[in-house]
PDB file of C-alpha atoms and ligand atoms in Angstrom:
ATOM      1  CA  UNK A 246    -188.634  75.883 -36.987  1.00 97.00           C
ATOM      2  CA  UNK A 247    -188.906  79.671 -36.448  1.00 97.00           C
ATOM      3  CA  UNK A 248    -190.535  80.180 -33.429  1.00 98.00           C
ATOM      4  CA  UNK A 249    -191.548  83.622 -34.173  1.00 98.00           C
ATOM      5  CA  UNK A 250    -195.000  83.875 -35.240  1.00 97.00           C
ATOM      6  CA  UNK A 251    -195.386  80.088 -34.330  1.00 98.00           C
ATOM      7  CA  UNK A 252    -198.672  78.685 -32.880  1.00 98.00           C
ATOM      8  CA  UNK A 253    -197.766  76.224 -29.972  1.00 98.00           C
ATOM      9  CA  UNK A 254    -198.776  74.152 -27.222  1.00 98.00           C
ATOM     10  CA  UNK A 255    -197.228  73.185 -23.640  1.00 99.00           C
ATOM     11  CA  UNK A 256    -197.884  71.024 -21.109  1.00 98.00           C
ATOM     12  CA  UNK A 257    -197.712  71.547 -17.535  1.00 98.00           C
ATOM     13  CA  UNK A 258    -197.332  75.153 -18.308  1.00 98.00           C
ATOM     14  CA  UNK A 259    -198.148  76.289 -15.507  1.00 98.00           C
ATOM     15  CA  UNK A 260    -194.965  76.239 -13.195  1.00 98.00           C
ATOM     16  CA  UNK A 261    -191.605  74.988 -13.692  1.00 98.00           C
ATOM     17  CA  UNK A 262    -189.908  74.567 -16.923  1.00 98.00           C
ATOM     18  CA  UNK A 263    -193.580  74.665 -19.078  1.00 98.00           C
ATOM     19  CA  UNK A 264    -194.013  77.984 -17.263  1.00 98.00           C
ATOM     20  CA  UNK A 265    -190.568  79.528 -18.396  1.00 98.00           C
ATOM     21  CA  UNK A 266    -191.395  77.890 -21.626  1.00 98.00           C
ATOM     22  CA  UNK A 267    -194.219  79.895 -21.920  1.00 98.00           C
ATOM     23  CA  UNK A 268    -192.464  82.945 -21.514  1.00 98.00           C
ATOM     24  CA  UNK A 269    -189.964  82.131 -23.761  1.00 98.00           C
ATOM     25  CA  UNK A 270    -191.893  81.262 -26.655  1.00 98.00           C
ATOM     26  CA  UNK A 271    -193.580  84.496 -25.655  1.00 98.00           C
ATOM     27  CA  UNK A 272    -190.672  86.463 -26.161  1.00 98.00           C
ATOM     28  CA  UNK A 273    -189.351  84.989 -28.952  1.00 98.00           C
ATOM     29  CA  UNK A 274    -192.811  85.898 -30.859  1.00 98.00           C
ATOM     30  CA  UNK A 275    -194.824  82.918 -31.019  1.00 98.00           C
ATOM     31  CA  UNK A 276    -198.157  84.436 -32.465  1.00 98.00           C
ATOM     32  CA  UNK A 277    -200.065  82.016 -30.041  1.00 98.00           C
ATOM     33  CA  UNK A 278    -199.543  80.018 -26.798  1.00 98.00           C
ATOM     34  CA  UNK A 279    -201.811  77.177 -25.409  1.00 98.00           C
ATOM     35  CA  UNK A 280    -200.437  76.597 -21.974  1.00 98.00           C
ATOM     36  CA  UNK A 281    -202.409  73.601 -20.527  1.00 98.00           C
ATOM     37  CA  UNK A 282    -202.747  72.486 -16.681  1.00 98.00           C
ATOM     38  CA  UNK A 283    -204.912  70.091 -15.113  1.00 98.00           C
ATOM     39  CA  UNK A 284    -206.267  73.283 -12.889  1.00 98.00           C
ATOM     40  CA  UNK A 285    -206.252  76.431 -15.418  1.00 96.00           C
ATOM     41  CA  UNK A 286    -206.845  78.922 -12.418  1.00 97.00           C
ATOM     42  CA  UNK A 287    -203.368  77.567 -11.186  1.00 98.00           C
ATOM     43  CA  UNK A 288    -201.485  79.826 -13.990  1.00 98.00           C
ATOM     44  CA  UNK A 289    -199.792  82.753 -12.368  1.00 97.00           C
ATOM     45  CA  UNK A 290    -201.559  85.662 -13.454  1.00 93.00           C
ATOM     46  CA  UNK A 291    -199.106  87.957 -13.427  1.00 94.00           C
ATOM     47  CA  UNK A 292    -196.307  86.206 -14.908  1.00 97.00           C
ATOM     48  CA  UNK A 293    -198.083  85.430 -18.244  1.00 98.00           C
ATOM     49  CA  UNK A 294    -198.168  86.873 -21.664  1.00 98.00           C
ATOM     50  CA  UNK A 295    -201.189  88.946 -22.689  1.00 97.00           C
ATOM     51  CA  UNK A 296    -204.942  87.184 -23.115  1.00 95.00           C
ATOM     52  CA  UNK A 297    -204.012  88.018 -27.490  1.00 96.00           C
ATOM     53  CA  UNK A 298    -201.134  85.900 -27.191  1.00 98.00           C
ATOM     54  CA  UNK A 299    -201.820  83.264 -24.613  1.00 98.00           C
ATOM     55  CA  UNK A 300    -205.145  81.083 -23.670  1.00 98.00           C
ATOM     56  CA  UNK A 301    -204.993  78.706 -20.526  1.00 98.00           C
ATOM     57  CA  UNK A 302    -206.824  74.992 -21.138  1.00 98.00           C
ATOM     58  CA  UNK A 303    -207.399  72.297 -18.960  1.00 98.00           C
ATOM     59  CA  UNK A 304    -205.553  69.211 -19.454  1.00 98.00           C
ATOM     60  CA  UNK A 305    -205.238  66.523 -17.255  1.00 98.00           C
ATOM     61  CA  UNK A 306    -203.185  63.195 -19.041  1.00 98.00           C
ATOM     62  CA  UNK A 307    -205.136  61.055 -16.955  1.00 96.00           C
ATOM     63  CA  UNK A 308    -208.177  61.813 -18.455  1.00 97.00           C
ATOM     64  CA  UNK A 309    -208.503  61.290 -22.221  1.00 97.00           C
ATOM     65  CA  UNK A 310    -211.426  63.553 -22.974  1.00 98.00           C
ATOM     66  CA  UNK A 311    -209.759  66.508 -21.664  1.00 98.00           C
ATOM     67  CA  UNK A 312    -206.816  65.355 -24.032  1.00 98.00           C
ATOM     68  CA  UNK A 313    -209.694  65.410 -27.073  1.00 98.00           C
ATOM     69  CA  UNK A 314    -211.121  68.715 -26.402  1.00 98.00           C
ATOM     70  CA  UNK A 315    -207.729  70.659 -25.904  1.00 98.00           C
ATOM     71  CA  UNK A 316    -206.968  68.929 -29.502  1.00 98.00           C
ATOM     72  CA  UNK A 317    -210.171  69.844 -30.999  1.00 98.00           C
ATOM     73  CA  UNK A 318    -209.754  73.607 -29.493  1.00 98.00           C
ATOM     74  CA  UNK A 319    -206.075  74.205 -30.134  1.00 98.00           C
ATOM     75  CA  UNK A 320    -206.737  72.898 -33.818  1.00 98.00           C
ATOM     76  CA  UNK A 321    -204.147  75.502 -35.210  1.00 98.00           C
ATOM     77  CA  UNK A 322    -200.975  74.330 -33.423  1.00 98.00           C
ATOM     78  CA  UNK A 323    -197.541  73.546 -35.387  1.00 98.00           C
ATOM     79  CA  UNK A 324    -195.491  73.406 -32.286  1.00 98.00           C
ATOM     80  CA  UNK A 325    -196.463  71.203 -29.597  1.00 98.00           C
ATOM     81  CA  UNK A 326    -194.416  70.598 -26.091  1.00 99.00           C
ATOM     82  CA  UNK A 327    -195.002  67.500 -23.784  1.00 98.00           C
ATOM     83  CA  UNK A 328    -194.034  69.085 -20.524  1.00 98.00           C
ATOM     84  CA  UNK A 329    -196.312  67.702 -18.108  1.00 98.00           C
ATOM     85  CA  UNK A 330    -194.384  64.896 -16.217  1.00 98.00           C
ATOM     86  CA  UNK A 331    -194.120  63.435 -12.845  1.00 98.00           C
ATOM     87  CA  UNK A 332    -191.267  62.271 -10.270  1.00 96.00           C
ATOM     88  CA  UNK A 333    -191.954  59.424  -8.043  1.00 92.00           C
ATOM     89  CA  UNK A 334    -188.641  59.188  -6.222  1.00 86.00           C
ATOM     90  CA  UNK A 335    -187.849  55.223  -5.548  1.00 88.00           C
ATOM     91  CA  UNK A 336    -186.393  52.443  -6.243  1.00 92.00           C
ATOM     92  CA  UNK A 337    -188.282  50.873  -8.880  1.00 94.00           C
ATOM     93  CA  UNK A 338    -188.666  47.098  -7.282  1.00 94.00           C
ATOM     94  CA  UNK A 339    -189.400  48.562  -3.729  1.00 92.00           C
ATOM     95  CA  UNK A 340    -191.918  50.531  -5.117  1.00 91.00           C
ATOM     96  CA  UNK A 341    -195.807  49.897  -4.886  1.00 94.00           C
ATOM     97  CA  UNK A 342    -196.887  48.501  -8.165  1.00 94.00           C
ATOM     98  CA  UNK A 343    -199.548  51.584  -8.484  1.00 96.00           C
ATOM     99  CA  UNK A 344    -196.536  53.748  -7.761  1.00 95.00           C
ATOM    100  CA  UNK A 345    -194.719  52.445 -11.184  1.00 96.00           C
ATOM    101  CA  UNK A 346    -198.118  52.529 -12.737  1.00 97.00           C
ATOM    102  CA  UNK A 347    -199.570  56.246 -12.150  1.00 97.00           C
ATOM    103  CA  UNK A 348    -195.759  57.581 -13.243  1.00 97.00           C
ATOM    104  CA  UNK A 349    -195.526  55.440 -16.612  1.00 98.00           C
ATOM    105  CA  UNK A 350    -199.489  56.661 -16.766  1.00 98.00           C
ATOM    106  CA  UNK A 351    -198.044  60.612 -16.486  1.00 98.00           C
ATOM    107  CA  UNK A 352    -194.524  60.056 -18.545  1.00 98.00           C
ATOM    108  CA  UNK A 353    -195.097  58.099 -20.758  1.00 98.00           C
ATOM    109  CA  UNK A 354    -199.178  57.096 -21.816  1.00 98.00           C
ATOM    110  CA  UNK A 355    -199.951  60.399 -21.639  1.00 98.00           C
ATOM    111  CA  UNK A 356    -197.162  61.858 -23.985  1.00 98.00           C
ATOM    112  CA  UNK A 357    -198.565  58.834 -26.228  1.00 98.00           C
ATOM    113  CA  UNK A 358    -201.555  59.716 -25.908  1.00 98.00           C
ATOM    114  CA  UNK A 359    -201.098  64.081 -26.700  1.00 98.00           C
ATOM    115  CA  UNK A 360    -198.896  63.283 -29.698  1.00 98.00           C
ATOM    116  CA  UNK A 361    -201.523  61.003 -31.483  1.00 98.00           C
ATOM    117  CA  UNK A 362    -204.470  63.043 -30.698  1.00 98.00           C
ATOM    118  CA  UNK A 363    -201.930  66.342 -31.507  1.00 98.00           C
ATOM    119  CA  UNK A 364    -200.390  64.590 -34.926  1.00 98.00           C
ATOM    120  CA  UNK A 365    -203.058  64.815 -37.504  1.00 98.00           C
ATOM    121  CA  UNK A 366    -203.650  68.585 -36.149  1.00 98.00           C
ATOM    122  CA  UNK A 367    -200.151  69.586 -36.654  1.00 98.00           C
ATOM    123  CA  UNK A 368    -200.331  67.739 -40.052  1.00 98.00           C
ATOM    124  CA  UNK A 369    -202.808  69.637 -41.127  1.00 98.00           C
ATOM    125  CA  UNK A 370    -201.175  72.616 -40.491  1.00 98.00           C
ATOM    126  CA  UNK A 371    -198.802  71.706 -42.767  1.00 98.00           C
ATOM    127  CA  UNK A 372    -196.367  70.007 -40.387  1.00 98.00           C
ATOM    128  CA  UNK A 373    -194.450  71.585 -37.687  1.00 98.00           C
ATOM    129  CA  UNK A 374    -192.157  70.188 -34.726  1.00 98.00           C
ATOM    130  CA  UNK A 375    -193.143  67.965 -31.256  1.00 98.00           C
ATOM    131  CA  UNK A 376    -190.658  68.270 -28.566  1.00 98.00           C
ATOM    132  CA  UNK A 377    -190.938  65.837 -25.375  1.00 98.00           C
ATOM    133  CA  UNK A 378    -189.300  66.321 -22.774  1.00 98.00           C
ATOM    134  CA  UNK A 379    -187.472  63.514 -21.733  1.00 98.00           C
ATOM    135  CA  UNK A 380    -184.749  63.980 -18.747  1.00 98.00           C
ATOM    136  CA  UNK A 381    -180.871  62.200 -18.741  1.00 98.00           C
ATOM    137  CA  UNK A 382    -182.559  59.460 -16.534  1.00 97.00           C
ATOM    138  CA  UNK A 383    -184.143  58.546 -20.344  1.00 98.00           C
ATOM    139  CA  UNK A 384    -180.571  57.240 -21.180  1.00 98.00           C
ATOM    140  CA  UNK A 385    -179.490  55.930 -17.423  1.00 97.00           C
ATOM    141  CA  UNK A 386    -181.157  55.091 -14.261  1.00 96.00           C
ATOM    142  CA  UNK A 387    -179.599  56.359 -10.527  1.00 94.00           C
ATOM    143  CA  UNK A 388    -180.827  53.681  -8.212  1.00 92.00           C
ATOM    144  CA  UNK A 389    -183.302  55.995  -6.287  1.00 93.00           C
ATOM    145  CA  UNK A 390    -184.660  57.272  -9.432  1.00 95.00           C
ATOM    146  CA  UNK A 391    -185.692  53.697 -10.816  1.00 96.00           C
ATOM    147  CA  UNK A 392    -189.993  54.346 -11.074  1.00 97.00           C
ATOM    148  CA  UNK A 393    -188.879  57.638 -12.878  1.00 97.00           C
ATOM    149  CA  UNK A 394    -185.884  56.509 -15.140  1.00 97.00           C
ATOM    150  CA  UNK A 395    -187.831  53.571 -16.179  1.00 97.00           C
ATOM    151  CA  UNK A 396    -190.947  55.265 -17.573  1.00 98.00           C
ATOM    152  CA  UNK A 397    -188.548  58.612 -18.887  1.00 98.00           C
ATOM    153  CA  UNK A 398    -186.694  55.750 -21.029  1.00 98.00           C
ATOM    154  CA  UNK A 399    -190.002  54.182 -22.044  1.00 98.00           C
ATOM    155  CA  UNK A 400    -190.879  58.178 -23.467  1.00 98.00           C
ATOM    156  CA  UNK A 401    -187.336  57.929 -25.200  1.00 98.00           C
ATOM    157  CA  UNK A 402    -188.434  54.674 -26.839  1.00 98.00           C
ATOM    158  CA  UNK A 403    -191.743  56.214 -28.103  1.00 98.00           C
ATOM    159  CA  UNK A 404    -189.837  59.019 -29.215  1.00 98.00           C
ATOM    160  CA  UNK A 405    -187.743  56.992 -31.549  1.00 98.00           C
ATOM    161  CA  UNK A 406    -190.421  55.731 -32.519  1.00 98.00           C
ATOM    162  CA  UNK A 407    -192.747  58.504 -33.380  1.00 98.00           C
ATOM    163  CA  UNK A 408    -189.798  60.178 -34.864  1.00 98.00           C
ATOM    164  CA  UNK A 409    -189.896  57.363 -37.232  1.00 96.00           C
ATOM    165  CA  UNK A 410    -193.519  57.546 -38.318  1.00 97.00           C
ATOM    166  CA  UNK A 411    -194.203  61.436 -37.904  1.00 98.00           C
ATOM    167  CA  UNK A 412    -191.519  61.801 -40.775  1.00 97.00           C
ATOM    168  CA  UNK A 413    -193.775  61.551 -43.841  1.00 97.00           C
ATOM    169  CA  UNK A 414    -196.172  64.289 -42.099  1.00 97.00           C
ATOM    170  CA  UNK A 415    -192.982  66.837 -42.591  1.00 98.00           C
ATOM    171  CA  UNK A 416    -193.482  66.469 -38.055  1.00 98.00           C
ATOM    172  CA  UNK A 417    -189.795  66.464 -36.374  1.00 98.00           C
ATOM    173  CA  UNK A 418    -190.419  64.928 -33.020  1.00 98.00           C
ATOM    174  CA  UNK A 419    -187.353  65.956 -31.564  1.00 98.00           C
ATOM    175  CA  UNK A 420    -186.273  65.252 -27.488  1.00 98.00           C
ATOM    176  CA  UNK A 421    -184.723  67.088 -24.625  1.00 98.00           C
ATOM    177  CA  UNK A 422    -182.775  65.449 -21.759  1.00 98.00           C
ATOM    178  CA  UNK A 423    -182.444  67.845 -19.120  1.00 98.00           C
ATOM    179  CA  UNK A 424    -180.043  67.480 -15.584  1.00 98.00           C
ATOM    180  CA  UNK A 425    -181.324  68.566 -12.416  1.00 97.00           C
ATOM    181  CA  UNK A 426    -183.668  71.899 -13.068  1.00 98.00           C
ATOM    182  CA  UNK A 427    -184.532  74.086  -9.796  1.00 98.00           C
ATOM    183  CA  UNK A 428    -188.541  73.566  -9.846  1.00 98.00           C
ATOM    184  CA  UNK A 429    -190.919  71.901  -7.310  1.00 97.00           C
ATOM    185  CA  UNK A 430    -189.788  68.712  -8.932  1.00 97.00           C
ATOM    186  CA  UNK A 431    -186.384  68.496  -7.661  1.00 95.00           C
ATOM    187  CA  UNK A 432    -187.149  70.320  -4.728  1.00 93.00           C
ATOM    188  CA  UNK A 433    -185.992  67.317  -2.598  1.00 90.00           C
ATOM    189  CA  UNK A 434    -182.361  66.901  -4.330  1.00 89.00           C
ATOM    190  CA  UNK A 435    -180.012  68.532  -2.916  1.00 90.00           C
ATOM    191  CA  UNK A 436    -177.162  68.997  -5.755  1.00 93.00           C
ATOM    192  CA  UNK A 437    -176.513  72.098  -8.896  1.00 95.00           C
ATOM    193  CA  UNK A 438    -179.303  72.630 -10.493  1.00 98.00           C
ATOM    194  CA  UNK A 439    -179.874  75.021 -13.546  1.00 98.00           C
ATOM    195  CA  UNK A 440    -182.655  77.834 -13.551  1.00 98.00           C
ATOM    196  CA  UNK A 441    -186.106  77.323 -15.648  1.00 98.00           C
ATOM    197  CA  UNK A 442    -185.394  80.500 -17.502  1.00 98.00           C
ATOM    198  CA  UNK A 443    -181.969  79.357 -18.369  1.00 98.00           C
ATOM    199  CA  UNK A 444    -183.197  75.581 -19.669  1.00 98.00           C
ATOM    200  CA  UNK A 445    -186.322  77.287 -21.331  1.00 98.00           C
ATOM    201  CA  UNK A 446    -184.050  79.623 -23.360  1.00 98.00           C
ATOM    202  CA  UNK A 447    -181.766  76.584 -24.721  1.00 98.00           C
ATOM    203  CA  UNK A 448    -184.797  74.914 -25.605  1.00 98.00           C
ATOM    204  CA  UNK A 449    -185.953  77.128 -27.928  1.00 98.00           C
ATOM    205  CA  UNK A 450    -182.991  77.131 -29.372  1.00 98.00           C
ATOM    206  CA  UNK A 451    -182.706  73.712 -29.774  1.00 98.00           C
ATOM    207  CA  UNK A 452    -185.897  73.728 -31.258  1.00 98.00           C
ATOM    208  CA  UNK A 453    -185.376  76.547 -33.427  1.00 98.00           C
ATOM    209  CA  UNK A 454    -182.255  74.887 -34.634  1.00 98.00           C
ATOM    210  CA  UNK A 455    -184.566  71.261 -35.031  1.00 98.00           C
ATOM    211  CA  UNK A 456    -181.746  69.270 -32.906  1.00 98.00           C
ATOM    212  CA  UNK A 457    -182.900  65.629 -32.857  1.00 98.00           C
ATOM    213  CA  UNK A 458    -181.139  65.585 -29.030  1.00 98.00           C
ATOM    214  CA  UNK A 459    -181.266  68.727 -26.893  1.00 98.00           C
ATOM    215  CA  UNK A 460    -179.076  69.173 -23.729  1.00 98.00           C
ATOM    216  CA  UNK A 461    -180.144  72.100 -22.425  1.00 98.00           C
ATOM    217  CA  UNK A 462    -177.559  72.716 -18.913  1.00 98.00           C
ATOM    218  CA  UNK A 463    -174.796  72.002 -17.993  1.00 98.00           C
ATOM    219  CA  UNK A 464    -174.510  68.414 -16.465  1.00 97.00           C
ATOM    220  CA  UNK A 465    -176.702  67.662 -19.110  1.00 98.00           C
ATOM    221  CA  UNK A 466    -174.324  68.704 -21.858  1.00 98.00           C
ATOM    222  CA  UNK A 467    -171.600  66.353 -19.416  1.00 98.00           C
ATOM    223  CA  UNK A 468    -173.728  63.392 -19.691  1.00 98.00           C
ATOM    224  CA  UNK A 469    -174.235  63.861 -23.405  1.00 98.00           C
ATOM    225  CA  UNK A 470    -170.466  63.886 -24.007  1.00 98.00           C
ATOM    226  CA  UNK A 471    -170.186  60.300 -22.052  1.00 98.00           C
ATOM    227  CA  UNK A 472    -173.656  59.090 -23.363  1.00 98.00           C
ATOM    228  CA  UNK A 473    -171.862  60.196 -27.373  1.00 98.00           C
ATOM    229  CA  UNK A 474    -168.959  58.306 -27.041  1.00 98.00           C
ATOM    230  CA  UNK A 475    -169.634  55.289 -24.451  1.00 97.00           C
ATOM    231  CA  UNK A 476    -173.437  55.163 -23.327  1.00 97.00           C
ATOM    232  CA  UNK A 477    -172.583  51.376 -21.336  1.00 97.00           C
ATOM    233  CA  UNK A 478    -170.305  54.527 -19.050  1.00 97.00           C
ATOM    234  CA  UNK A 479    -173.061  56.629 -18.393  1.00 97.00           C
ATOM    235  CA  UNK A 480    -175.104  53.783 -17.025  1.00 96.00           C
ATOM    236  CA  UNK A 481    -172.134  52.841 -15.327  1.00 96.00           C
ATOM    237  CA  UNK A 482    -171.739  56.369 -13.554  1.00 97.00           C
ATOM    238  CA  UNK A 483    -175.271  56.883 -12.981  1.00 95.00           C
ATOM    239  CA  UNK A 484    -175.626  53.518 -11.307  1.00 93.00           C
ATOM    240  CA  UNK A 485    -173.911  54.816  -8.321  1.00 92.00           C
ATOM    241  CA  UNK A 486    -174.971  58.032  -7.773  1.00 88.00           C
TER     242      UNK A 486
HETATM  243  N1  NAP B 179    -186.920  69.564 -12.607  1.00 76.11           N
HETATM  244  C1  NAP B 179    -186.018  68.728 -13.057  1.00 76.11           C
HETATM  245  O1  NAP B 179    -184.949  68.526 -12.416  1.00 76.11           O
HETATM  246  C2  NAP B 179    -186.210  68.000 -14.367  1.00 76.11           C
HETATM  247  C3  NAP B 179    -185.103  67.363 -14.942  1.00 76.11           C
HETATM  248  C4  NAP B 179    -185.264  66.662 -16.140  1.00 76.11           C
HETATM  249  C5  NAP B 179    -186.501  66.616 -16.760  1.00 76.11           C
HETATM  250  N2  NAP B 179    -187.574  67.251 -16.193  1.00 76.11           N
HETATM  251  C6  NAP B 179    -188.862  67.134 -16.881  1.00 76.11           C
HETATM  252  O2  NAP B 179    -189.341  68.409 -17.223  1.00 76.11           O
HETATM  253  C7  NAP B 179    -190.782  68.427 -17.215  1.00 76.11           C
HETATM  254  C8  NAP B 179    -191.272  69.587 -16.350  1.00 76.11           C
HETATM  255  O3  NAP B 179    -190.812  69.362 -15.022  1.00 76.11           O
HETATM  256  P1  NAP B 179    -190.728  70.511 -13.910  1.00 76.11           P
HETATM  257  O4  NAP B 179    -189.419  70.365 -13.275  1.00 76.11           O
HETATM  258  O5  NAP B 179    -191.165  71.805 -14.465  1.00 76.11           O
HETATM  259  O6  NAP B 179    -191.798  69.931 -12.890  1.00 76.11           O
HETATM  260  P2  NAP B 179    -192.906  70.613 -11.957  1.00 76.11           P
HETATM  261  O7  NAP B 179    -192.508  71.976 -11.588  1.00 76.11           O
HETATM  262  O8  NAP B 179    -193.184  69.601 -10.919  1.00 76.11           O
HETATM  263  O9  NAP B 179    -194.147  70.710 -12.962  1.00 76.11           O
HETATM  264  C9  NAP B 179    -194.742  69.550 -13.471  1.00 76.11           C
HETATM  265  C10 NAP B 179    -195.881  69.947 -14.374  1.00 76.11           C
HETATM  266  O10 NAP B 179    -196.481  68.756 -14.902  1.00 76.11           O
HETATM  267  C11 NAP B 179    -197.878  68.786 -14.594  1.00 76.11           C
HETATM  268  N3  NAP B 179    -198.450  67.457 -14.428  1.00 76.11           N
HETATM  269  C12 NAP B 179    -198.048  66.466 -13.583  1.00 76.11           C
HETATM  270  N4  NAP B 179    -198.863  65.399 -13.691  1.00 76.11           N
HETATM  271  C13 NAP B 179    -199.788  65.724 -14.624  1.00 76.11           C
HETATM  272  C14 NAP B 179    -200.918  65.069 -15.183  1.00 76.11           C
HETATM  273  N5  NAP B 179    -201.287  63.820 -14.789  1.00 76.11           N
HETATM  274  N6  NAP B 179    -201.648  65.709 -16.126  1.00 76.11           N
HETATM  275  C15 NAP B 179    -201.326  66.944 -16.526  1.00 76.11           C
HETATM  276  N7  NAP B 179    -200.289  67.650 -16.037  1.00 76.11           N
HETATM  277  C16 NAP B 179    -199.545  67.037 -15.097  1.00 76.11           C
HETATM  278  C17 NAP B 179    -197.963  69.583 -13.302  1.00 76.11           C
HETATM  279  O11 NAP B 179    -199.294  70.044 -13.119  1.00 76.11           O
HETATM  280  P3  NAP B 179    -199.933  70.320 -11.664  1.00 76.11           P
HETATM  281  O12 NAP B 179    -199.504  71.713 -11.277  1.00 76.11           O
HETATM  282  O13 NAP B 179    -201.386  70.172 -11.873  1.00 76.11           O
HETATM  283  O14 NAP B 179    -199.371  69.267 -10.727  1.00 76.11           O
HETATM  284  C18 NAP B 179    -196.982  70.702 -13.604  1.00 76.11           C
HETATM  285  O15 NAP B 179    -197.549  71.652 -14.456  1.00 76.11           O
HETATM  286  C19 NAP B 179    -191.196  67.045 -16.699  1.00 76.11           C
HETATM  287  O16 NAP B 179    -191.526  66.211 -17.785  1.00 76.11           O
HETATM  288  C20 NAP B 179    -189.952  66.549 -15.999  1.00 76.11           C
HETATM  289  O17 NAP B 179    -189.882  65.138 -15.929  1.00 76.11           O
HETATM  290  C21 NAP B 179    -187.447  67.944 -15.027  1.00 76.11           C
END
């Protein structure tokens, strides 16, 4: 998909990765950006593109209707981006059940729940590309990251799975599986992390290239190398980090 003169959508836009996707799409010449956040006077004013090109929208993936108005508003995208996600650190069977709830809620529902609402628009349009993103703990689960890895994988399985029935609407749901990114997310982890910018920019690559899979850093590209040849390794590896 060319990205220039594209009309697209992100989640969780804005800070972190959605943020630095914003720019990116931005500068690559997307006609239109809808950068969604479930406070829209969060957005950083001066580190956006200009009111022509971008439009700020409240979405909150807890709350349905605010998923049906941002579809019936944004009713011109082809290129929609499920951002928005949250990190529960934790072992997943020491974890309050509500925990394990409110992140599969975040990571994986509400990914559901933007795609179908999001499908039939980008249909419309005359098809286009949905990229979730996903995170290597889709593939393999570190012990502390259980709550997280568990519902990341469940978004991996919906994935396939909307990949699989998106097809005949000429929609490529593709995936990225990020490492460790520096954003308030992984604040807490102390190991290499890659910059926003530098994950946002192989993004769009990856998207302008339609890669099913997109590793877009370093460890990342690592784990994809084990998870290619031997994926029982990578589980093996990850399980004690
Ligand atoms: N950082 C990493 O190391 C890393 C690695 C692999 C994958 N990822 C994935 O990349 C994506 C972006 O992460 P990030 O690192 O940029 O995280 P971040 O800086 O913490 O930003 C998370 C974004 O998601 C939004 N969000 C959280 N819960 C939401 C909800 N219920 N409804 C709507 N929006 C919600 C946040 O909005 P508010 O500002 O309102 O909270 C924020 O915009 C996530 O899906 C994450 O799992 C991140």
């Amino acid at each position: 998909m060319q990205i220039e003169g594209a009309i697209a959508l992100v989640t969780g836009a804005n800070r972190g990765i959605g943020l630095a996707l914003v720019q990116a799409l931005a500068e690559g010449g997307a006609r239109h950006i809808y950068g969604t956040a479930r406070n829209p006077e969060s957005f950083p004013p001066g580190e956006l593109p200009p009111p022509a090109q971008f439009s700020a929208l409240r979405l909150d993936l807890s709350d349905g209707e605010s998923i049906e108005d941002v579809a019936a508003l944004a009713n011109d995208v082809t290129l929609l981006i499920n951002n928005a996600g949250s990190l529960s650190g934790g072992a997943l069977l020491a974890a309050p059940p509500e925990a394990i709830r409110g992140e599969m809620a975040t990571n994986c529902f509400g990914l559901i729940e933007v795609t179908r609402l999001f499908a039939p628009v980008i249909a419309r349009n005359g098809g286009g590309v949905i990229l979730n993103m996903l995170s290597v703990s889709s593939l393999a689960s570190a012990p502390d990251l259980g709550i997280y890895a568990t519902s990341k994988a469940a978004a991996w399985a919906a994935t396939q799975a909307m990949r699989t029935s998106l097809a005949a609407d000429n929609i490529r749901v593709l995936s990225a599986f990020p490492g460790p990114v520096d954003t308030d997310m992984s604040s807490e982890l102390e190991v290499r992390k890659a910059s926003p910018g530098s994950v946002a920019e192989a993004l769009i690559a990856g998207i302008e290239r339609e890669d099913p899979e997109i590793f877009p850093d370093d460890m990342a590209r690592q784990a994809e190398a084990v998870w290619r040849s031997d994926p029982a390794m990578l589980i093996r590896q990850f399980s004690v980090l």
